[in-house]
Amino acid sequence: MLTDLADDYLALSGVQHFAFCPRQWALVHVEGQWAENERTLDGKQMHERCHDGHLKERRGDVIVVRGLSVVSHTLRLKGLCDVVEFHRNDDGVALQGEQGRYVAVPVEYKRGKQKIGDEDRAQVCCQAMALEEMLCCSIPEGYLYYGAEHHRERVEINGQLREYVVGLVESMRDCMNRSYTPTAHKHPGCYSCSLREVCLPKMSDSPSAQAYLDKMLKGMQQ
């Protein structure tokens, strides 16, 4: 059971947060800080619907499972998949209590729109890697569903994306082991971040104390 795992297993969902903003991830997972806003509440409600109780349904040759607990002992991560679709396929794996063989396809739900960066794709890739480890199989693709656009994006689980995920997890664990919170670097996402007031990104634009003293001394010498 996932509850029996060692305490140093990180949250799988943190991969997306770290890829988006390492400081945001550290404020939550290293320092234990959190704040809600309209966006986070909307996202929370969407995920609660996705994880709606042990829900399992059939759609022809597809079995849809919601809120599936997953773990990767290799990456030392644990978490939940919003949705995992099991597509009947002779090249797939056997599932307990089911006839035939199935291929697993993780589907991650997001409240907003498609992003230019790979942070959302990294989360789906991480879910696929955990499922591969649990089911002893290969998963070549996953999907992202964006609620604002009612659009599904196919994510290829390729070598480049896998390496990116491994690098993110290594950096996350390094920050956790050192209790380190990266410095603030402003970007457009800061304005919609629920931790904006905690993070204080404007401080990254302020001169250091040493720079301030140097400027004062220089003025006195003139």
PDB file of C-alpha atoms in Angstrom:
ATOM      1  CA  MET A   1       0.000   0.000   0.000  1.00  0.00           C
ATOM      2  CA  LEU A   2       1.152   3.560  -0.720  1.00  0.00           C
ATOM      3  CA  THR A   3       0.573   4.533   2.911  1.00  0.00           C
ATOM      4  CA  ASP A   4       3.321   2.097   3.951  1.00  0.00           C
ATOM      5  CA  LEU A   5       5.989   3.813   1.871  1.00  0.00           C
ATOM      6  CA  ALA A   6       8.966   5.598   3.376  1.00  0.00           C
ATOM      7  CA  ASP A   7       8.469   9.256   4.226  1.00  0.00           C
ATOM      8  CA  ASP A   8      11.029  10.380   1.644  1.00  0.00           C
ATOM      9  CA  TYR A   9       8.769   9.502  -1.297  1.00  0.00           C
ATOM     10  CA  LEU A  10       7.883  12.806  -2.955  1.00  0.00           C
ATOM     11  CA  ALA A  11       4.481  13.752  -4.375  1.00  0.00           C
ATOM     12  CA  LEU A  12       4.230  12.887  -8.053  1.00  0.00           C
ATOM     13  CA  SER A  13       2.082  15.979  -8.668  1.00  0.00           C
ATOM     14  CA  GLY A  14       5.054  18.090  -7.557  1.00  0.00           C
ATOM     15  CA  VAL A  15       6.868  17.331 -10.821  1.00  0.00           C
ATOM     16  CA  GLN A  16       4.560  19.708 -12.676  1.00  0.00           C
ATOM     17  CA  HIS A  17       4.898  22.374  -9.978  1.00  0.00           C
ATOM     18  CA  PHE A  18       8.693  22.156  -9.955  1.00  0.00           C
ATOM     19  CA  ALA A  19       8.897  22.346 -13.759  1.00  0.00           C
ATOM     20  CA  PHE A  20       6.651  25.425 -13.727  1.00  0.00           C
ATOM     21  CA  CYS A  21       8.429  27.169 -10.836  1.00  0.00           C
ATOM     22  CA  PRO A  22      10.989  25.517  -8.516  1.00  0.00           C
ATOM     23  CA  ARG A  23      10.392  28.221  -5.903  1.00  0.00           C
ATOM     24  CA  GLN A  24       6.635  27.600  -5.877  1.00  0.00           C
ATOM     25  CA  TRP A  25       7.259  23.881  -5.376  1.00  0.00           C
ATOM     26  CA  ALA A  26       9.716  24.514  -2.530  1.00  0.00           C
ATOM     27  CA  LEU A  27       7.396  26.954  -0.751  1.00  0.00           C
ATOM     28  CA  VAL A  28       4.744  24.218  -0.659  1.00  0.00           C
ATOM     29  CA  HIS A  29       6.770  21.023  -0.227  1.00  0.00           C
ATOM     30  CA  VAL A  30       9.864  22.232   1.637  1.00  0.00           C
ATOM     31  CA  GLU A  31       8.434  25.097   3.718  1.00  0.00           C
ATOM     32  CA  GLY A  32       4.856  23.827   4.000  1.00  0.00           C
ATOM     33  CA  GLN A  33       3.240  27.086   2.846  1.00  0.00           C
ATOM     34  CA  TRP A  34       0.018  27.257   0.857  1.00  0.00           C
ATOM     35  CA  ALA A  35      -2.657  29.724  -0.198  1.00  0.00           C
ATOM     36  CA  GLU A  36      -5.798  29.343  -2.287  1.00  0.00           C
ATOM     37  CA  ASN A  37      -7.163  31.539  -5.041  1.00  0.00           C
ATOM     38  CA  GLU A  38      -9.899  31.175  -7.643  1.00  0.00           C
ATOM     39  CA  ARG A  39      -7.661  29.216  -9.997  1.00  0.00           C
ATOM     40  CA  THR A  40      -6.494  26.709  -7.392  1.00  0.00           C
ATOM     41  CA  LEU A  41     -10.051  26.197  -6.134  1.00  0.00           C
ATOM     42  CA  ASP A  42     -11.318  25.554  -9.671  1.00  0.00           C
ATOM     43  CA  GLY A  43      -8.499  23.109 -10.273  1.00  0.00           C
ATOM     44  CA  LYS A  44      -9.148  21.378  -6.954  1.00  0.00           C
ATOM     45  CA  GLN A  45     -12.824  20.922  -7.800  1.00  0.00           C
ATOM     46  CA  MET A  46     -11.961  19.499 -11.229  1.00  0.00           C
ATOM     47  CA  HIS A  47      -9.575  16.970  -9.706  1.00  0.00           C
ATOM     48  CA  GLU A  48     -12.084  15.998  -7.023  1.00  0.00           C
ATOM     49  CA  ARG A  49     -14.573  15.171  -9.774  1.00  0.00           C
ATOM     50  CA  CYS A  50     -11.910  13.152 -11.598  1.00  0.00           C
ATOM     51  CA  HIS A  51     -11.069  11.231  -8.428  1.00  0.00           C
ATOM     52  CA  ASP A  52     -14.707  10.577  -7.667  1.00  0.00           C
ATOM     53  CA  GLY A  53     -14.682   7.500  -5.551  1.00  0.00           C
ATOM     54  CA  HIS A  54     -13.405   4.304  -6.886  1.00  0.00           C
ATOM     55  CA  LEU A  55     -15.256   5.010 -10.096  1.00  0.00           C
ATOM     56  CA  LYS A  56     -14.732   2.433 -12.794  1.00  0.00           C
ATOM     57  CA  GLU A  57     -16.664   2.370 -16.008  1.00  0.00           C
ATOM     58  CA  ARG A  58     -16.623   0.571 -19.336  1.00  0.00           C
ATOM     59  CA  ARG A  59     -16.831   2.174 -22.726  1.00  0.00           C
ATOM     60  CA  GLY A  60     -16.748  -0.661 -25.224  1.00  0.00           C
ATOM     61  CA  ASP A  61     -13.217  -2.065 -25.159  1.00  0.00           C
ATOM     62  CA  VAL A  62     -12.018   0.658 -22.770  1.00  0.00           C
ATOM     63  CA  ILE A  63     -12.040   0.471 -18.962  1.00  0.00           C
ATOM     64  CA  VAL A  64     -11.836   3.908 -17.299  1.00  0.00           C
ATOM     65  CA  VAL A  65     -10.457   4.101 -13.754  1.00  0.00           C
ATOM     66  CA  ARG A  66     -10.419   7.380 -11.787  1.00  0.00           C
ATOM     67  CA  GLY A  67      -8.194   8.429  -8.898  1.00  0.00           C
ATOM     68  CA  LEU A  68      -5.799   5.505  -9.320  1.00  0.00           C
ATOM     69  CA  SER A  69      -2.960   5.394  -6.760  1.00  0.00           C
ATOM     70  CA  VAL A  70       0.465   4.925  -8.353  1.00  0.00           C
ATOM     71  CA  VAL A  71       4.044   4.675  -7.140  1.00  0.00           C
ATOM     72  CA  SER A  72       7.518   4.590  -8.649  1.00  0.00           C
ATOM     73  CA  HIS A  73      10.144   3.001  -6.421  1.00  0.00           C
ATOM     74  CA  THR A  74      12.804   3.977  -8.958  1.00  0.00           C
ATOM     75  CA  LEU A  75      11.954   7.683  -8.803  1.00  0.00           C
ATOM     76  CA  ARG A  76      10.678   7.414  -5.205  1.00  0.00           C
ATOM     77  CA  LEU A  77       7.434   9.182  -6.054  1.00  0.00           C
ATOM     78  CA  LYS A  78       3.804   8.453  -5.196  1.00  0.00           C
ATOM     79  CA  GLY A  79       0.497  10.007  -6.141  1.00  0.00           C
ATOM     80  CA  LEU A  80      -2.801   9.731  -7.972  1.00  0.00           C
ATOM     81  CA  CYS A  81      -3.650   9.622 -11.658  1.00  0.00           C
ATOM     82  CA  ASP A  82      -6.761  11.619 -12.525  1.00  0.00           C
ATOM     83  CA  VAL A  83      -7.836   9.006 -15.055  1.00  0.00           C
ATOM     84  CA  VAL A  84      -6.246   5.868 -16.469  1.00  0.00           C
ATOM     85  CA  GLU A  85      -7.859   4.335 -19.537  1.00  0.00           C
ATOM     86  CA  PHE A  86      -7.180   0.649 -20.135  1.00  0.00           C
ATOM     87  CA  HIS A  87      -7.606  -0.078 -23.853  1.00  0.00           C
ATOM     88  CA  ARG A  88      -8.118  -3.697 -24.821  1.00  0.00           C
ATOM     89  CA  ASN A  89      -5.146  -4.767 -26.900  1.00  0.00           C
ATOM     90  CA  ASP A  90      -3.500  -8.151 -27.467  1.00  0.00           C
ATOM     91  CA  ASP A  91      -0.096  -6.504 -26.900  1.00  0.00           C
ATOM     92  CA  GLY A  92      -1.130  -5.246 -23.466  1.00  0.00           C
ATOM     93  CA  VAL A  93      -1.045  -6.742 -19.970  1.00  0.00           C
ATOM     94  CA  ALA A  94      -3.506  -8.877 -18.037  1.00  0.00           C
ATOM     95  CA  LEU A  95      -5.660  -7.120 -15.433  1.00  0.00           C
ATOM     96  CA  GLN A  96      -6.967  -8.869 -12.352  1.00  0.00           C
ATOM     97  CA  GLY A  97     -10.604  -9.852 -12.772  1.00  0.00           C
ATOM     98  CA  GLU A  98     -10.715  -8.870 -16.443  1.00  0.00           C
ATOM     99  CA  GLN A  99     -10.669 -10.963 -19.581  1.00  0.00           C
ATOM    100  CA  GLY A 100      -8.196 -10.147 -22.323  1.00  0.00           C
ATOM    101  CA  ARG A 101      -5.176  -7.842 -22.222  1.00  0.00           C
ATOM    102  CA  TYR A 102      -5.035  -4.063 -21.909  1.00  0.00           C
ATOM    103  CA  VAL A 103      -2.763  -1.083 -22.599  1.00  0.00           C
ATOM    104  CA  ALA A 104      -2.720   1.664 -19.942  1.00  0.00           C
ATOM    105  CA  VAL A 105      -3.127   5.301 -21.019  1.00  0.00           C
ATOM    106  CA  PRO A 106      -2.869   8.013 -18.306  1.00  0.00           C
ATOM    107  CA  VAL A 107      -5.037  11.125 -18.769  1.00  0.00           C
ATOM    108  CA  GLU A 108      -4.299  14.245 -16.684  1.00  0.00           C
ATOM    109  CA  TYR A 109      -6.983  16.934 -16.336  1.00  0.00           C
ATOM    110  CA  LYS A 110      -6.079  20.642 -16.263  1.00  0.00           C
ATOM    111  CA  ARG A 111      -8.505  23.513 -15.725  1.00  0.00           C
ATOM    112  CA  GLY A 112      -6.769  25.988 -18.056  1.00  0.00           C
ATOM    113  CA  LYS A 113      -5.356  26.060 -21.566  1.00  0.00           C
ATOM    114  CA  GLN A 114      -2.503  24.320 -23.341  1.00  0.00           C
ATOM    115  CA  LYS A 115       0.940  25.534 -22.298  1.00  0.00           C
ATOM    116  CA  ILE A 116       4.028  26.241 -24.350  1.00  0.00           C
ATOM    117  CA  GLY A 117       6.310  24.602 -21.787  1.00  0.00           C
ATOM    118  CA  ASP A 118       6.570  20.896 -20.962  1.00  0.00           C
ATOM    119  CA  GLU A 119       5.514  21.058 -17.304  1.00  0.00           C
ATOM    120  CA  ASP A 120       2.132  19.369 -17.878  1.00  0.00           C
ATOM    121  CA  ARG A 121       3.648  16.811 -20.243  1.00  0.00           C
ATOM    122  CA  ALA A 122       6.255  15.982 -17.596  1.00  0.00           C
ATOM    123  CA  GLN A 123       3.490  15.102 -15.135  1.00  0.00           C
ATOM    124  CA  VAL A 124       1.808  12.737 -17.596  1.00  0.00           C
ATOM    125  CA  CYS A 125       5.167  11.187 -18.441  1.00  0.00           C
ATOM    126  CA  CYS A 126       5.860  10.642 -14.746  1.00  0.00           C
ATOM    127  CA  GLN A 127       2.488   8.942 -14.320  1.00  0.00           C
ATOM    128  CA  ALA A 128       3.262   6.695 -17.290  1.00  0.00           C
ATOM    129  CA  MET A 129       6.667   5.778 -15.839  1.00  0.00           C
ATOM    130  CA  ALA A 130       5.047   4.828 -12.520  1.00  0.00           C
ATOM    131  CA  LEU A 131       2.397   2.734 -14.276  1.00  0.00           C
ATOM    132  CA  GLU A 132       5.076   0.995 -16.355  1.00  0.00           C
ATOM    133  CA  GLU A 133       6.902   0.038 -13.181  1.00  0.00           C
ATOM    134  CA  MET A 134       3.740  -1.248 -11.501  1.00  0.00           C
ATOM    135  CA  LEU A 135       2.358  -3.161 -14.483  1.00  0.00           C
ATOM    136  CA  CYS A 136       5.678  -4.302 -15.998  1.00  0.00           C
ATOM    137  CA  CYS A 137       4.773  -2.867 -19.370  1.00  0.00           C
ATOM    138  CA  SER A 138       5.629  -0.109 -21.836  1.00  0.00           C
ATOM    139  CA  ILE A 139       3.407   2.976 -22.208  1.00  0.00           C
ATOM    140  CA  PRO A 140       4.087   5.009 -25.361  1.00  0.00           C
ATOM    141  CA  GLU A 141       1.515   7.768 -24.883  1.00  0.00           C
ATOM    142  CA  GLY A 142      -0.701   9.673 -22.492  1.00  0.00           C
ATOM    143  CA  TYR A 143      -3.106  12.610 -22.748  1.00  0.00           C
ATOM    144  CA  LEU A 144      -3.756  16.025 -21.244  1.00  0.00           C
ATOM    145  CA  TYR A 145      -7.316  17.301 -21.087  1.00  0.00           C
ATOM    146  CA  TYR A 146      -7.676  21.092 -20.836  1.00  0.00           C
ATOM    147  CA  GLY A 147     -11.007  22.168 -19.378  1.00  0.00           C
ATOM    148  CA  ALA A 148     -10.925  25.742 -20.692  1.00  0.00           C
ATOM    149  CA  GLU A 149     -10.617  24.483 -24.259  1.00  0.00           C
ATOM    150  CA  HIS A 150     -12.366  21.101 -23.938  1.00  0.00           C
ATOM    151  CA  HIS A 151      -9.364  19.762 -25.791  1.00  0.00           C
ATOM    152  CA  ARG A 152      -7.251  16.619 -25.499  1.00  0.00           C
ATOM    153  CA  GLU A 153      -3.550  16.791 -26.260  1.00  0.00           C
ATOM    154  CA  ARG A 154      -1.633  13.602 -27.028  1.00  0.00           C
ATOM    155  CA  VAL A 155       1.670  13.304 -25.172  1.00  0.00           C
ATOM    156  CA  GLU A 156       4.354  11.039 -26.605  1.00  0.00           C
ATOM    157  CA  ILE A 157       6.232   9.342 -23.767  1.00  0.00           C
ATOM    158  CA  ASN A 158       9.627   9.465 -25.491  1.00  0.00           C
ATOM    159  CA  GLY A 159      13.214   9.283 -24.277  1.00  0.00           C
ATOM    160  CA  GLN A 160      13.712  13.046 -24.203  1.00  0.00           C
ATOM    161  CA  LEU A 161      10.666  13.613 -21.972  1.00  0.00           C
ATOM    162  CA  ARG A 162      11.693  10.741 -19.689  1.00  0.00           C
ATOM    163  CA  GLU A 163      15.175  12.245 -19.220  1.00  0.00           C
ATOM    164  CA  TYR A 164      13.576  15.605 -18.450  1.00  0.00           C
ATOM    165  CA  VAL A 165      11.447  14.011 -15.732  1.00  0.00           C
ATOM    166  CA  VAL A 166      14.422  12.221 -14.172  1.00  0.00           C
ATOM    167  CA  GLY A 167      16.339  15.522 -14.068  1.00  0.00           C
ATOM    168  CA  LEU A 168      13.400  17.307 -12.432  1.00  0.00           C
ATOM    169  CA  VAL A 169      13.044  14.631  -9.760  1.00  0.00           C
ATOM    170  CA  GLU A 170      16.773  14.730  -8.989  1.00  0.00           C
ATOM    171  CA  SER A 171      16.597  18.525  -8.548  1.00  0.00           C
ATOM    172  CA  MET A 172      13.481  18.238  -6.386  1.00  0.00           C
ATOM    173  CA  ARG A 173      15.144  15.717  -4.116  1.00  0.00           C
ATOM    174  CA  ASP A 174      18.283  17.849  -3.854  1.00  0.00           C
ATOM    175  CA  CYS A 175      16.196  20.850  -2.730  1.00  0.00           C
ATOM    176  CA  MET A 176      14.303  18.689  -0.247  1.00  0.00           C
ATOM    177  CA  ASN A 177      17.463  17.128   1.199  1.00  0.00           C
ATOM    178  CA  ARG A 178      19.061  20.568   1.665  1.00  0.00           C
ATOM    179  CA  SER A 179      15.818  22.260   2.808  1.00  0.00           C
ATOM    180  CA  TYR A 180      16.542  24.748   0.046  1.00  0.00           C
ATOM    181  CA  THR A 181      14.054  27.197  -1.474  1.00  0.00           C
ATOM    182  CA  PRO A 182      15.215  28.659  -4.817  1.00  0.00           C
ATOM    183  CA  THR A 183      15.222  32.432  -5.235  1.00  0.00           C
ATOM    184  CA  ALA A 184      12.365  34.237  -6.966  1.00  0.00           C
ATOM    185  CA  HIS A 185      12.501  34.897 -10.702  1.00  0.00           C
ATOM    186  CA  LYS A 186       9.523  36.760 -12.079  1.00  0.00           C
ATOM    187  CA  HIS A 187       7.640  35.414 -15.078  1.00  0.00           C
ATOM    188  CA  PRO A 188       4.076  35.883 -16.407  1.00  0.00           C
ATOM    189  CA  GLY A 189       2.743  33.055 -14.229  1.00  0.00           C
ATOM    190  CA  CYS A 190       3.574  35.024 -11.062  1.00  0.00           C
ATOM    191  CA  TYR A 191       0.502  37.220 -11.438  1.00  0.00           C
ATOM    192  CA  SER A 192      -1.933  34.286 -11.205  1.00  0.00           C
ATOM    193  CA  CYS A 193       0.001  32.316  -8.573  1.00  0.00           C
ATOM    194  CA  SER A 194      -1.825  31.803  -5.264  1.00  0.00           C
ATOM    195  CA  LEU A 195       1.515  32.119  -3.445  1.00  0.00           C
ATOM    196  CA  ARG A 196       2.364  35.486  -4.939  1.00  0.00           C
ATOM    197  CA  GLU A 197       2.162  37.336  -1.626  1.00  0.00           C
ATOM    198  CA  VAL A 198       4.219  34.653   0.107  1.00  0.00           C
ATOM    199  CA  CYS A 199       6.819  34.478  -2.630  1.00  0.00           C
ATOM    200  CA  LEU A 200       7.174  38.271  -3.079  1.00  0.00           C
ATOM    201  CA  PRO A 201       8.684  38.086  -6.586  1.00  0.00           C
ATOM    202  CA  LYS A 202       9.301  41.863  -6.574  1.00  0.00           C
ATOM    203  CA  MET A 203      12.052  41.309  -4.039  1.00  0.00           C
ATOM    204  CA  SER A 204      14.150  39.688  -6.765  1.00  0.00           C
ATOM    205  CA  ASP A 205      14.332  43.120  -8.417  1.00  0.00           C
ATOM    206  CA  SER A 206      15.573  44.833  -5.252  1.00  0.00           C
ATOM    207  CA  PRO A 207      19.295  45.534  -4.837  1.00  0.00           C
ATOM    208  CA  SER A 208      21.170  43.486  -2.279  1.00  0.00           C
ATOM    209  CA  ALA A 209      22.133  45.022   1.066  1.00  0.00           C
ATOM    210  CA  GLN A 210      25.772  45.121  -0.045  1.00  0.00           C
ATOM    211  CA  ALA A 211      24.877  46.916  -3.270  1.00  0.00           C
ATOM    212  CA  TYR A 212      22.851  49.443  -1.277  1.00  0.00           C
ATOM    213  CA  LEU A 213      25.765  50.123   1.107  1.00  0.00           C
ATOM    214  CA  ASP A 214      28.224  50.451  -1.758  1.00  0.00           C
ATOM    215  CA  LYS A 215      25.944  53.006  -3.393  1.00  0.00           C
ATOM    216  CA  MET A 216      25.616  54.990  -0.157  1.00  0.00           C
ATOM    217  CA  LEU A 217      29.379  54.997   0.448  1.00  0.00           C
ATOM    218  CA  LYS A 218      30.034  56.081  -3.105  1.00  0.00           C
ATOM    219  CA  GLY A 219      27.618  58.991  -2.650  1.00  0.00           C
ATOM    220  CA  MET A 220      29.339  60.087   0.549  1.00  0.00           C
ATOM    221  CA  GLN A 221      32.739  60.093  -1.141  1.00  0.00           C
ATOM    222  CA  GLN A 222      31.606  62.339  -3.984  1.00  0.00           C
TER     223      GLN A 222
END
